[in-house]
Amino acid sequence: MQKLKGKTALITGGSSGIGLATAQLFQAEGARVAVTGRSADSLRPTAAILGEQALLIPSDAADLQSIDQLMAEVSGSLGGLDILLLNAGIALPAPLESTNEDQFDTTVDTNFKGVFFAIQKALPLLRPGSSIIVTTSITNQLGSPNFSVYAACKAALRSLVSSLALELIPRQIRLNAVSPGPIATPMFDRFGLPTEASQAIKAQIQAKSPISRFGNPDEIAKVNLFLASDDSSYIVGEEIVVDGGMSLL
Ligand SMILES: NC(=O)c1ccc[n+]([C@@H]2O[C@H](COP(=O)([O-])OP(=O)(O)OC[C@H]3O[C@@H](n4cnc5c(N)ncnc54)[C@H](OP(=O)(O)O)[C@@H]3O)[C@@H](O)[C@H]2O)c1
């Protein structure tokens, strides 16, 4: 039996990596899916993968006006929502001495501020029984040199999930988080580093991993499915770590 039959889902950052893998799984489990990416261009390959039944919406997760427009479009096309996966995120190297205010603000607006306001602005659309999932990261507990701002945003998200989960209970909405370890997605190629440097970073991560490999986006998608479905009906305000043991080190 399909676990999400008849449900509607909005996935931010659904054009790539974890978000795209989750959109495919949610569709296979019977959901009608809307996904966002930053531009029509970045969403073009997604159309071929998700097919005509998916709603593809260019929307900037860091911009409140854009989030308003997104919710209006989702409301018009889908009517309401049963699942909201707030997954859009950027991880850019930000060493302490060289990070300027613009870079700081872009990281915080995308990874933290936009998530808070997306939950707020989606509220009128979310039906009783809905599930909201936020993608955090194991960096929210680990020391992450050169990624301190990103890691701090993910720690803030973890805290937000605990507090808002309680605020949302009266509306019969569950809010939880999934905290990925290193997952093989295009994220590592977006650091703006020369190919050799990004390959060296990946090799270091793999060598450190207790199970000696990166996770696959599918392995996160399956946990998102669990939290999106009624299988997790008694789980509220939790963060599920999916990292091959990395955060145990
Ligand atoms: N991969 C990992 O090892 C890992 C580990 C822990 C946590 N995470 C988290 O997992 C989430 C997904 O990352 P990923 O690994 O799947 O990376 P990815 O392949 O780079 O995907 C990132 C997604 O976020 C979207 N996005 C970024 N900025 C956006 C913005 N301002 N507005 C709208 N969409 C935006 C991208 O859309 P466009 O490209 O279309 O603009 C893309 O769909 C992120 O929150 C990331 O922090 C990843």
PDB file of C-alpha atoms and ligand atoms in Angstrom:
ATOM      1  CA  MET A   1       0.000   0.000   0.000  1.00  0.00           C
ATOM      2  CA  GLN A   2       1.251   3.507  -0.805  1.00  0.00           C
ATOM      3  CA  LYS A   3       2.115   5.380   2.379  1.00  0.00           C
ATOM      4  CA  LEU A   4       1.274   8.888   1.111  1.00  0.00           C
ATOM      5  CA  LYS A   5      -1.726   8.131  -1.098  1.00  0.00           C
ATOM      6  CA  GLY A   6      -3.885  11.237  -1.607  1.00  0.00           C
ATOM      7  CA  LYS A   7      -1.471  13.531   0.253  1.00  0.00           C
ATOM      8  CA  THR A   8       0.113  16.735  -1.008  1.00  0.00           C
ATOM      9  CA  ALA A   9       3.703  17.692  -0.261  1.00  0.00           C
ATOM     10  CA  LEU A  10       5.822  20.813  -0.694  1.00  0.00           C
ATOM     11  CA  ILE A  11       9.599  20.290  -0.742  1.00  0.00           C
ATOM     12  CA  THR A  12      11.917  23.294  -0.764  1.00  0.00           C
ATOM     13  CA  GLY A  13      15.228  22.628  -2.470  1.00  0.00           C
ATOM     14  CA  GLY A  14      13.656  19.794  -4.452  1.00  0.00           C
ATOM     15  CA  SER A  15      15.684  20.352  -7.618  1.00  0.00           C
ATOM     16  CA  SER A  16      18.728  18.425  -6.451  1.00  0.00           C
ATOM     17  CA  GLY A  17      20.252  15.959  -3.995  1.00  0.00           C
ATOM     18  CA  ILE A  18      18.233  15.016  -0.911  1.00  0.00           C
ATOM     19  CA  GLY A  19      15.155  17.069  -1.870  1.00  0.00           C
ATOM     20  CA  LEU A  20      14.932  15.540  -5.344  1.00  0.00           C
ATOM     21  CA  ALA A  21      15.374  11.968  -4.057  1.00  0.00           C
ATOM     22  CA  THR A  22      12.636  12.623  -1.488  1.00  0.00           C
ATOM     23  CA  ALA A  23      10.296  14.075  -4.119  1.00  0.00           C
ATOM     24  CA  GLN A  24      10.726  10.921  -6.224  1.00  0.00           C
ATOM     25  CA  LEU A  25      10.023   8.653  -3.254  1.00  0.00           C
ATOM     26  CA  PHE A  26       7.006  10.702  -2.127  1.00  0.00           C
ATOM     27  CA  GLN A  27       5.586  10.485  -5.666  1.00  0.00           C
ATOM     28  CA  ALA A  28       6.147   6.721  -5.745  1.00  0.00           C
ATOM     29  CA  GLU A  29       4.245   6.533  -2.447  1.00  0.00           C
ATOM     30  CA  GLY A  30       1.238   8.335  -3.941  1.00  0.00           C
ATOM     31  CA  ALA A  31       1.783  12.001  -3.014  1.00  0.00           C
ATOM     32  CA  ARG A  32       1.212  14.980  -5.283  1.00  0.00           C
ATOM     33  CA  VAL A  33       4.461  16.922  -4.994  1.00  0.00           C
ATOM     34  CA  ALA A  34       5.497  20.556  -5.414  1.00  0.00           C
ATOM     35  CA  VAL A  35       9.219  21.365  -5.370  1.00  0.00           C
ATOM     36  CA  THR A  36      11.205  24.569  -5.349  1.00  0.00           C
ATOM     37  CA  GLY A  37      14.626  25.582  -6.588  1.00  0.00           C
ATOM     38  CA  ARG A  38      16.163  29.006  -7.000  1.00  0.00           C
ATOM     39  CA  SER A  39      15.423  29.414 -10.712  1.00  0.00           C
ATOM     40  CA  ALA A  40      13.508  28.058 -13.678  1.00  0.00           C
ATOM     41  CA  ASP A  41      16.882  27.019 -15.111  1.00  0.00           C
ATOM     42  CA  SER A  42      17.892  24.957 -12.080  1.00  0.00           C
ATOM     43  CA  LEU A  43      14.456  23.310 -12.097  1.00  0.00           C
ATOM     44  CA  ARG A  44      14.500  22.386 -15.802  1.00  0.00           C
ATOM     45  CA  PRO A  45      16.246  18.991 -15.384  1.00  0.00           C
ATOM     46  CA  THR A  46      13.891  18.289 -12.444  1.00  0.00           C
ATOM     47  CA  ALA A  47      10.870  18.434 -14.761  1.00  0.00           C
ATOM     48  CA  ALA A  48      12.221  15.514 -16.777  1.00  0.00           C
ATOM     49  CA  ILE A  49      12.747  13.466 -13.597  1.00  0.00           C
ATOM     50  CA  LEU A  50       9.497  14.201 -11.731  1.00  0.00           C
ATOM     51  CA  GLY A  51       7.227  14.403 -14.769  1.00  0.00           C
ATOM     52  CA  GLU A  52       4.191  16.510 -15.532  1.00  0.00           C
ATOM     53  CA  GLN A  53       2.326  15.698 -12.345  1.00  0.00           C
ATOM     54  CA  ALA A  54       4.897  17.616 -10.250  1.00  0.00           C
ATOM     55  CA  LEU A  55       4.565  21.321  -9.623  1.00  0.00           C
ATOM     56  CA  LEU A  56       7.915  23.099 -10.077  1.00  0.00           C
ATOM     57  CA  ILE A  57       8.134  26.554  -8.538  1.00  0.00           C
ATOM     58  CA  PRO A  58      11.156  28.859  -8.717  1.00  0.00           C
ATOM     59  CA  SER A  59      11.297  30.420  -5.254  1.00  0.00           C
ATOM     60  CA  ASP A  60      14.053  31.945  -3.144  1.00  0.00           C
ATOM     61  CA  ALA A  61      14.023  30.286   0.285  1.00  0.00           C
ATOM     62  CA  ALA A  62      15.847  33.307   1.727  1.00  0.00           C
ATOM     63  CA  ASP A  63      13.301  35.891   0.597  1.00  0.00           C
ATOM     64  CA  LEU A  64      10.042  36.484   2.491  1.00  0.00           C
ATOM     65  CA  GLN A  65       8.156  37.930  -0.487  1.00  0.00           C
ATOM     66  CA  SER A  66       9.153  34.926  -2.541  1.00  0.00           C
ATOM     67  CA  ILE A  67       7.890  32.614   0.235  1.00  0.00           C
ATOM     68  CA  ASP A  68       4.544  34.484   0.199  1.00  0.00           C
ATOM     69  CA  GLN A  69       4.283  33.972  -3.568  1.00  0.00           C
ATOM     70  CA  LEU A  70       5.205  30.309  -3.167  1.00  0.00           C
ATOM     71  CA  MET A  71       2.441  29.665  -0.641  1.00  0.00           C
ATOM     72  CA  ALA A  72      -0.081  31.523  -2.838  1.00  0.00           C
ATOM     73  CA  GLU A  73       0.884  29.352  -5.804  1.00  0.00           C
ATOM     74  CA  VAL A  74       0.717  26.143  -3.761  1.00  0.00           C
ATOM     75  CA  SER A  75      -2.663  27.168  -2.390  1.00  0.00           C
ATOM     76  CA  GLY A  76      -3.997  27.872  -5.881  1.00  0.00           C
ATOM     77  CA  SER A  77      -2.668  24.658  -7.422  1.00  0.00           C
ATOM     78  CA  LEU A  78      -2.843  22.107  -4.602  1.00  0.00           C
ATOM     79  CA  GLY A  79      -5.464  23.629  -2.300  1.00  0.00           C
ATOM     80  CA  GLY A  80      -3.636  22.653   0.890  1.00  0.00           C
ATOM     81  CA  LEU A  81      -0.719  20.684   2.256  1.00  0.00           C
ATOM     82  CA  ASP A  82      -0.209  17.495   4.284  1.00  0.00           C
ATOM     83  CA  ILE A  83       3.603  17.492   4.183  1.00  0.00           C
ATOM     84  CA  LEU A  84       6.118  20.337   4.224  1.00  0.00           C
ATOM     85  CA  LEU A  85       9.805  19.454   3.859  1.00  0.00           C
ATOM     86  CA  LEU A  86      12.027  22.477   4.479  1.00  0.00           C
ATOM     87  CA  ASN A  87      15.200  21.262   2.883  1.00  0.00           C
ATOM     88  CA  ALA A  88      16.649  24.120   0.788  1.00  0.00           C
ATOM     89  CA  GLY A  89      20.078  24.990   2.078  1.00  0.00           C
ATOM     90  CA  ILE A  90      23.515  26.241   1.157  1.00  0.00           C
ATOM     91  CA  ALA A  91      26.853  25.313   2.700  1.00  0.00           C
ATOM     92  CA  LEU A  92      29.590  27.735   1.706  1.00  0.00           C
ATOM     93  CA  PRO A  93      33.029  27.875   3.286  1.00  0.00           C
ATOM     94  CA  ALA A  94      33.111  30.903   5.602  1.00  0.00           C
ATOM     95  CA  PRO A  95      36.438  31.195   7.453  1.00  0.00           C
ATOM     96  CA  LEU A  96      36.213  33.608  10.395  1.00  0.00           C
ATOM     97  CA  GLU A  97      38.610  36.229   9.078  1.00  0.00           C
ATOM     98  CA  SER A  98      37.402  36.444   5.498  1.00  0.00           C
ATOM     99  CA  THR A  99      33.614  36.265   5.802  1.00  0.00           C
ATOM    100  CA  ASN A 100      31.782  39.509   5.055  1.00  0.00           C
ATOM    101  CA  GLU A 101      28.309  40.608   6.136  1.00  0.00           C
ATOM    102  CA  ASP A 102      26.681  39.728   2.810  1.00  0.00           C
ATOM    103  CA  GLN A 103      27.968  36.151   2.945  1.00  0.00           C
ATOM    104  CA  PHE A 104      26.882  35.847   6.581  1.00  0.00           C
ATOM    105  CA  ASP A 105      23.393  37.183   5.803  1.00  0.00           C
ATOM    106  CA  THR A 106      22.907  34.942   2.762  1.00  0.00           C
ATOM    107  CA  THR A 107      23.782  31.851   4.799  1.00  0.00           C
ATOM    108  CA  VAL A 108      21.541  32.834   7.718  1.00  0.00           C
ATOM    109  CA  ASP A 109      18.615  33.967   5.544  1.00  0.00           C
ATOM    110  CA  THR A 110      18.637  30.757   3.485  1.00  0.00           C
ATOM    111  CA  ASN A 111      19.373  28.224   6.189  1.00  0.00           C
ATOM    112  CA  PHE A 112      17.520  29.695   9.167  1.00  0.00           C
ATOM    113  CA  LYS A 113      15.364  32.809   8.712  1.00  0.00           C
ATOM    114  CA  GLY A 114      13.634  31.463   5.596  1.00  0.00           C
ATOM    115  CA  VAL A 115      12.741  28.216   7.361  1.00  0.00           C
ATOM    116  CA  PHE A 116      11.054  30.013  10.275  1.00  0.00           C
ATOM    117  CA  PHE A 117       8.971  32.175   7.959  1.00  0.00           C
ATOM    118  CA  ALA A 118       8.151  29.320   5.592  1.00  0.00           C
ATOM    119  CA  ILE A 119       6.616  27.420   8.522  1.00  0.00           C
ATOM    120  CA  GLN A 120       4.712  30.563   9.567  1.00  0.00           C
ATOM    121  CA  LYS A 121       3.453  31.304   6.048  1.00  0.00           C
ATOM    122  CA  ALA A 122       2.508  27.678   5.323  1.00  0.00           C
ATOM    123  CA  LEU A 123       0.292  27.427   8.416  1.00  0.00           C
ATOM    124  CA  PRO A 124      -2.967  28.400   6.675  1.00  0.00           C
ATOM    125  CA  LEU A 125      -2.344  25.626   4.132  1.00  0.00           C
ATOM    126  CA  LEU A 126      -1.410  22.826   6.506  1.00  0.00           C
ATOM    127  CA  ARG A 127      -4.277  20.467   7.265  1.00  0.00           C
ATOM    128  CA  PRO A 128      -4.755  18.835  10.680  1.00  0.00           C
ATOM    129  CA  GLY A 129      -2.592  15.704  10.705  1.00  0.00           C
ATOM    130  CA  SER A 130       0.167  17.388   8.690  1.00  0.00           C
ATOM    131  CA  SER A 131       3.862  16.666   9.075  1.00  0.00           C
ATOM    132  CA  ILE A 132       6.620  19.269   8.783  1.00  0.00           C
ATOM    133  CA  ILE A 133      10.212  18.075   8.407  1.00  0.00           C
ATOM    134  CA  VAL A 134      13.278  20.289   8.593  1.00  0.00           C
ATOM    135  CA  THR A 135      16.648  19.209   7.197  1.00  0.00           C
ATOM    136  CA  THR A 136      19.286  20.010   9.790  1.00  0.00           C
ATOM    137  CA  SER A 137      22.823  18.554   9.795  1.00  0.00           C
ATOM    138  CA  ILE A 138      25.191  16.737  12.130  1.00  0.00           C
ATOM    139  CA  THR A 139      27.267  19.941  12.015  1.00  0.00           C
ATOM    140  CA  ASN A 140      24.745  21.343  14.494  1.00  0.00           C
ATOM    141  CA  GLN A 141      26.626  19.484  17.247  1.00  0.00           C
ATOM    142  CA  LEU A 142      30.089  18.971  15.817  1.00  0.00           C
ATOM    143  CA  GLY A 143      32.806  21.581  15.574  1.00  0.00           C
ATOM    144  CA  SER A 144      32.846  22.603  11.904  1.00  0.00           C
ATOM    145  CA  PRO A 145      35.863  24.785  11.126  1.00  0.00           C
ATOM    146  CA  ASN A 146      35.285  27.112   8.136  1.00  0.00           C
ATOM    147  CA  PHE A 147      31.550  26.329   8.236  1.00  0.00           C
ATOM    148  CA  SER A 148      30.732  27.970  11.576  1.00  0.00           C
ATOM    149  CA  VAL A 149      27.859  30.126  10.284  1.00  0.00           C
ATOM    150  CA  TYR A 150      26.244  27.205   8.439  1.00  0.00           C
ATOM    151  CA  ALA A 151      26.614  24.954  11.497  1.00  0.00           C
ATOM    152  CA  ALA A 152      25.164  27.647  13.774  1.00  0.00           C
ATOM    153  CA  CYS A 153      22.124  27.947  11.486  1.00  0.00           C
ATOM    154  CA  LYS A 154      21.556  24.205  11.691  1.00  0.00           C
ATOM    155  CA  ALA A 155      21.864  24.330  15.505  1.00  0.00           C
ATOM    156  CA  ALA A 156      19.319  27.157  15.516  1.00  0.00           C
ATOM    157  CA  LEU A 157      17.010  25.021  13.379  1.00  0.00           C
ATOM    158  CA  ARG A 158      17.339  22.132  15.822  1.00  0.00           C
ATOM    159  CA  SER A 159      16.268  24.465  18.619  1.00  0.00           C
ATOM    160  CA  LEU A 160      13.439  25.884  16.531  1.00  0.00           C
ATOM    161  CA  VAL A 161      12.081  22.381  15.925  1.00  0.00           C
ATOM    162  CA  SER A 162      11.883  21.681  19.678  1.00  0.00           C
ATOM    163  CA  SER A 163      10.023  24.912  20.451  1.00  0.00           C
ATOM    164  CA  LEU A 164       7.722  25.105  17.446  1.00  0.00           C
ATOM    165  CA  ALA A 165       6.807  21.421  17.713  1.00  0.00           C
ATOM    166  CA  LEU A 166       5.054  22.274  20.974  1.00  0.00           C
ATOM    167  CA  GLU A 167       3.396  25.387  19.511  1.00  0.00           C
ATOM    168  CA  LEU A 168       2.039  23.327  16.616  1.00  0.00           C
ATOM    169  CA  ILE A 169       0.503  20.482  18.609  1.00  0.00           C
ATOM    170  CA  PRO A 170      -2.848  22.270  19.096  1.00  0.00           C
ATOM    171  CA  ARG A 171      -3.111  22.481  15.303  1.00  0.00           C
ATOM    172  CA  GLN A 172      -2.457  18.715  15.035  1.00  0.00           C
ATOM    173  CA  ILE A 173       0.729  19.359  13.103  1.00  0.00           C
ATOM    174  CA  ARG A 174       3.876  17.353  13.865  1.00  0.00           C
ATOM    175  CA  LEU A 175       7.274  18.997  13.385  1.00  0.00           C
ATOM    176  CA  ASN A 176      10.509  16.972  13.319  1.00  0.00           C
ATOM    177  CA  ALA A 177      14.005  17.160  11.868  1.00  0.00           C
ATOM    178  CA  VAL A 178      16.296  14.874   9.920  1.00  0.00           C
ATOM    179  CA  SER A 179      19.996  15.411  10.515  1.00  0.00           C
ATOM    180  CA  PRO A 180      22.116  14.039   7.666  1.00  0.00           C
ATOM    181  CA  GLY A 181      25.784  13.202   7.897  1.00  0.00           C
ATOM    182  CA  PRO A 182      27.850  13.320   4.699  1.00  0.00           C
ATOM    183  CA  ILE A 183      25.543  12.556   1.781  1.00  0.00           C
ATOM    184  CA  ALA A 184      26.700  12.275  -1.837  1.00  0.00           C
ATOM    185  CA  THR A 185      24.939  15.265  -3.412  1.00  0.00           C
ATOM    186  CA  PRO A 186      26.064  18.192  -5.590  1.00  0.00           C
ATOM    187  CA  MET A 187      26.436  20.264  -2.388  1.00  0.00           C
ATOM    188  CA  PHE A 188      30.146  19.446  -2.156  1.00  0.00           C
ATOM    189  CA  ASP A 189      30.745  20.686  -5.707  1.00  0.00           C
ATOM    190  CA  ARG A 190      29.143  24.038  -4.913  1.00  0.00           C
ATOM    191  CA  PHE A 191      31.865  25.105  -2.465  1.00  0.00           C
ATOM    192  CA  GLY A 192      33.561  27.093  -5.218  1.00  0.00           C
ATOM    193  CA  LEU A 193      36.829  25.181  -4.726  1.00  0.00           C
ATOM    194  CA  PRO A 194      39.093  23.730  -7.430  1.00  0.00           C
ATOM    195  CA  THR A 195      38.119  20.143  -8.316  1.00  0.00           C
ATOM    196  CA  GLU A 196      41.221  18.668  -6.640  1.00  0.00           C
ATOM    197  CA  ALA A 197      40.472  20.516  -3.382  1.00  0.00           C
ATOM    198  CA  SER A 198      36.854  19.365  -3.274  1.00  0.00           C
ATOM    199  CA  GLN A 199      37.937  15.801  -4.118  1.00  0.00           C
ATOM    200  CA  ALA A 200      40.446  15.940  -1.254  1.00  0.00           C
ATOM    201  CA  ILE A 201      37.710  17.079   1.157  1.00  0.00           C
ATOM    202  CA  LYS A 202      35.452  14.214   0.035  1.00  0.00           C
ATOM    203  CA  ALA A 203      38.283  11.686   0.468  1.00  0.00           C
ATOM    204  CA  GLN A 204      38.973  12.987   4.002  1.00  0.00           C
ATOM    205  CA  ILE A 205      35.299  12.678   4.949  1.00  0.00           C
ATOM    206  CA  GLN A 206      35.064   9.167   3.540  1.00  0.00           C
ATOM    207  CA  ALA A 207      38.207   8.085   5.414  1.00  0.00           C
ATOM    208  CA  LYS A 208      36.717   9.425   8.651  1.00  0.00           C
ATOM    209  CA  SER A 209      33.310   7.769   8.207  1.00  0.00           C
ATOM    210  CA  PRO A 210      32.823   4.749  10.518  1.00  0.00           C
ATOM    211  CA  ILE A 211      31.137   2.903   7.639  1.00  0.00           C
ATOM    212  CA  SER A 212      33.699   4.204   5.142  1.00  0.00           C
ATOM    213  CA  ARG A 213      31.300   5.812   2.724  1.00  0.00           C
ATOM    214  CA  PHE A 214      29.009   8.729   2.015  1.00  0.00           C
ATOM    215  CA  GLY A 215      25.300   8.184   2.419  1.00  0.00           C
ATOM    216  CA  ASN A 216      23.012   8.206  -0.615  1.00  0.00           C
ATOM    217  CA  PRO A 217      20.226  10.776  -0.951  1.00  0.00           C
ATOM    218  CA  ASP A 218      17.795   7.799  -0.980  1.00  0.00           C
ATOM    219  CA  GLU A 219      18.857   6.911   2.557  1.00  0.00           C
ATOM    220  CA  ILE A 220      17.679  10.318   3.745  1.00  0.00           C
ATOM    221  CA  ALA A 221      14.550  10.181   1.574  1.00  0.00           C
ATOM    222  CA  LYS A 222      13.425   6.987   3.341  1.00  0.00           C
ATOM    223  CA  VAL A 223      13.673   8.682   6.738  1.00  0.00           C
ATOM    224  CA  ASN A 224      11.786  11.695   5.375  1.00  0.00           C
ATOM    225  CA  LEU A 225       9.089   9.252   4.222  1.00  0.00           C
ATOM    226  CA  PHE A 226       8.887   7.760   7.702  1.00  0.00           C
ATOM    227  CA  LEU A 227       8.429  11.201   9.291  1.00  0.00           C
ATOM    228  CA  ALA A 228       5.978  12.312   6.597  1.00  0.00           C
ATOM    229  CA  SER A 229       3.766   9.248   7.014  1.00  0.00           C
ATOM    230  CA  ASP A 230       1.526   8.036   9.805  1.00  0.00           C
ATOM    231  CA  ASP A 231       4.224   5.478  10.702  1.00  0.00           C
ATOM    232  CA  SER A 232       5.741   8.223  12.871  1.00  0.00           C
ATOM    233  CA  SER A 233       2.450   9.477  14.335  1.00  0.00           C
ATOM    234  CA  TYR A 234       3.778   9.595  17.941  1.00  0.00           C
ATOM    235  CA  ILE A 235       7.085  11.328  17.089  1.00  0.00           C
ATOM    236  CA  VAL A 236       7.093  15.054  17.847  1.00  0.00           C
ATOM    237  CA  GLY A 237       9.968  17.558  18.016  1.00  0.00           C
ATOM    238  CA  GLU A 238      12.604  14.893  17.353  1.00  0.00           C
ATOM    239  CA  GLU A 239      15.726  14.964  15.246  1.00  0.00           C
ATOM    240  CA  ILE A 240      16.673  11.715  13.543  1.00  0.00           C
ATOM    241  CA  VAL A 241      20.396  11.465  12.830  1.00  0.00           C
ATOM    242  CA  VAL A 242      21.260   9.606   9.608  1.00  0.00           C
ATOM    243  CA  ASP A 243      25.036   9.644   9.356  1.00  0.00           C
ATOM    244  CA  GLY A 244      26.588   6.163   9.276  1.00  0.00           C
ATOM    245  CA  GLY A 245      27.860   6.732  12.807  1.00  0.00           C
ATOM    246  CA  MET A 246      29.844   9.881  12.018  1.00  0.00           C
ATOM    247  CA  SER A 247      28.541  11.899  14.968  1.00  0.00           C
ATOM    248  CA  LEU A 248      29.521   9.104  17.384  1.00  0.00           C
ATOM    249  CA  LEU A 249      33.202   9.865  16.840  1.00  0.00           C
TER     250      LEU A 249
HETATM  251  N1  LIG B   1      24.850  16.616   1.458  1.00  0.00           N
HETATM  252  C1  LIG B   1      25.207  16.591   2.743  1.00  0.00           C
HETATM  253  O1  LIG B   1      26.231  15.996   3.104  1.00  0.00           O
HETATM  254  C2  LIG B   1      24.341  17.252   3.780  1.00  0.00           C
HETATM  255  C3  LIG B   1      24.654  17.014   5.121  1.00  0.00           C
HETATM  256  C4  LIG B   1      23.873  17.604   6.102  1.00  0.00           C
HETATM  257  C5  LIG B   1      22.814  18.429   5.749  1.00  0.00           C
HETATM  258  N2  LIG B   1      22.550  18.662   4.432  1.00  0.00           N
HETATM  259  C6  LIG B   1      21.424  19.548   4.128  1.00  0.00           C
HETATM  260  O2  LIG B   1      20.562  18.908   3.216  1.00  0.00           O
HETATM  261  C7  LIG B   1      19.832  19.892   2.492  1.00  0.00           C
HETATM  262  C8  LIG B   1      19.874  19.539   1.020  1.00  0.00           C
HETATM  263  O3  LIG B   1      21.220  19.593   0.575  1.00  0.00           O
HETATM  264  P1  LIG B   1      21.816  18.637  -0.546  1.00  0.00           P
HETATM  265  O4  LIG B   1      22.963  17.947   0.044  1.00  0.00           O
HETATM  266  O5  LIG B   1      20.742  17.870  -1.211  1.00  0.00           O
HETATM  267  O6  LIG B   1      22.450  19.738  -1.519  1.00  0.00           O
HETATM  268  P2  LIG B   1      22.151  20.186  -3.009  1.00  0.00           P
HETATM  269  O7  LIG B   1      22.149  19.026  -3.914  1.00  0.00           O
HETATM  270  O8  LIG B   1      23.113  21.310  -3.248  1.00  0.00           O
HETATM  271  O9  LIG B   1      20.666  20.752  -2.938  1.00  0.00           O
HETATM  272  C9  LIG B   1      20.366  21.970  -2.329  1.00  0.00           C
HETATM  273  C10 LIG B   1      18.960  22.351  -2.737  1.00  0.00           C
HETATM  274  O10 LIG B   1      18.629  23.586  -2.063  1.00  0.00           O
HETATM  275  C11 LIG B   1      18.168  24.498  -3.050  1.00  0.00           C
HETATM  276  N3  LIG B   1      18.455  25.861  -2.632  1.00  0.00           N
HETATM  277  C12 LIG B   1      19.609  26.394  -2.161  1.00  0.00           C
HETATM  278  N4  LIG B   1      19.445  27.690  -1.892  1.00  0.00           N
HETATM  279  C13 LIG B   1      18.154  27.985  -2.184  1.00  0.00           C
HETATM  280  C14 LIG B   1      17.380  29.157  -2.118  1.00  0.00           C
HETATM  281  N5  LIG B   1      17.880  30.329  -1.690  1.00  0.00           N
HETATM  282  N6  LIG B   1      16.075  29.096  -2.506  1.00  0.00           N
HETATM  283  C15 LIG B   1      15.548  27.924  -2.948  1.00  0.00           C
HETATM  284  N7  LIG B   1      16.228  26.786  -3.037  1.00  0.00           N
HETATM  285  C16 LIG B   1      17.525  26.825  -2.661  1.00  0.00           C
HETATM  286  C17 LIG B   1      18.864  24.110  -4.328  1.00  0.00           C
HETATM  287  O11 LIG B   1      18.106  24.592  -5.397  1.00  0.00           O
HETATM  288  P3  LIG B   1      18.718  25.198  -6.775  1.00  0.00           P
HETATM  289  O12 LIG B   1      20.038  24.562  -6.978  1.00  0.00           O
HETATM  290  O13 LIG B   1      17.675  24.827  -7.772  1.00  0.00           O
HETATM  291  O14 LIG B   1      18.777  26.636  -6.590  1.00  0.00           O
HETATM  292  C18 LIG B   1      18.824  22.591  -4.230  1.00  0.00           C
HETATM  293  O15 LIG B   1      17.588  22.092  -4.652  1.00  0.00           O
HETATM  294  C19 LIG B   1      20.468  21.230   2.845  1.00  0.00           C
HETATM  295  O16 LIG B   1      19.667  21.886   3.800  1.00  0.00           O
HETATM  296  C20 LIG B   1      21.807  20.843   3.447  1.00  0.00           C
HETATM  297  O17 LIG B   1      22.263  21.811   4.374  1.00  0.00           O
HETATM  298  C21 LIG B   1      23.283  18.088   3.443  1.00  0.00           C
END
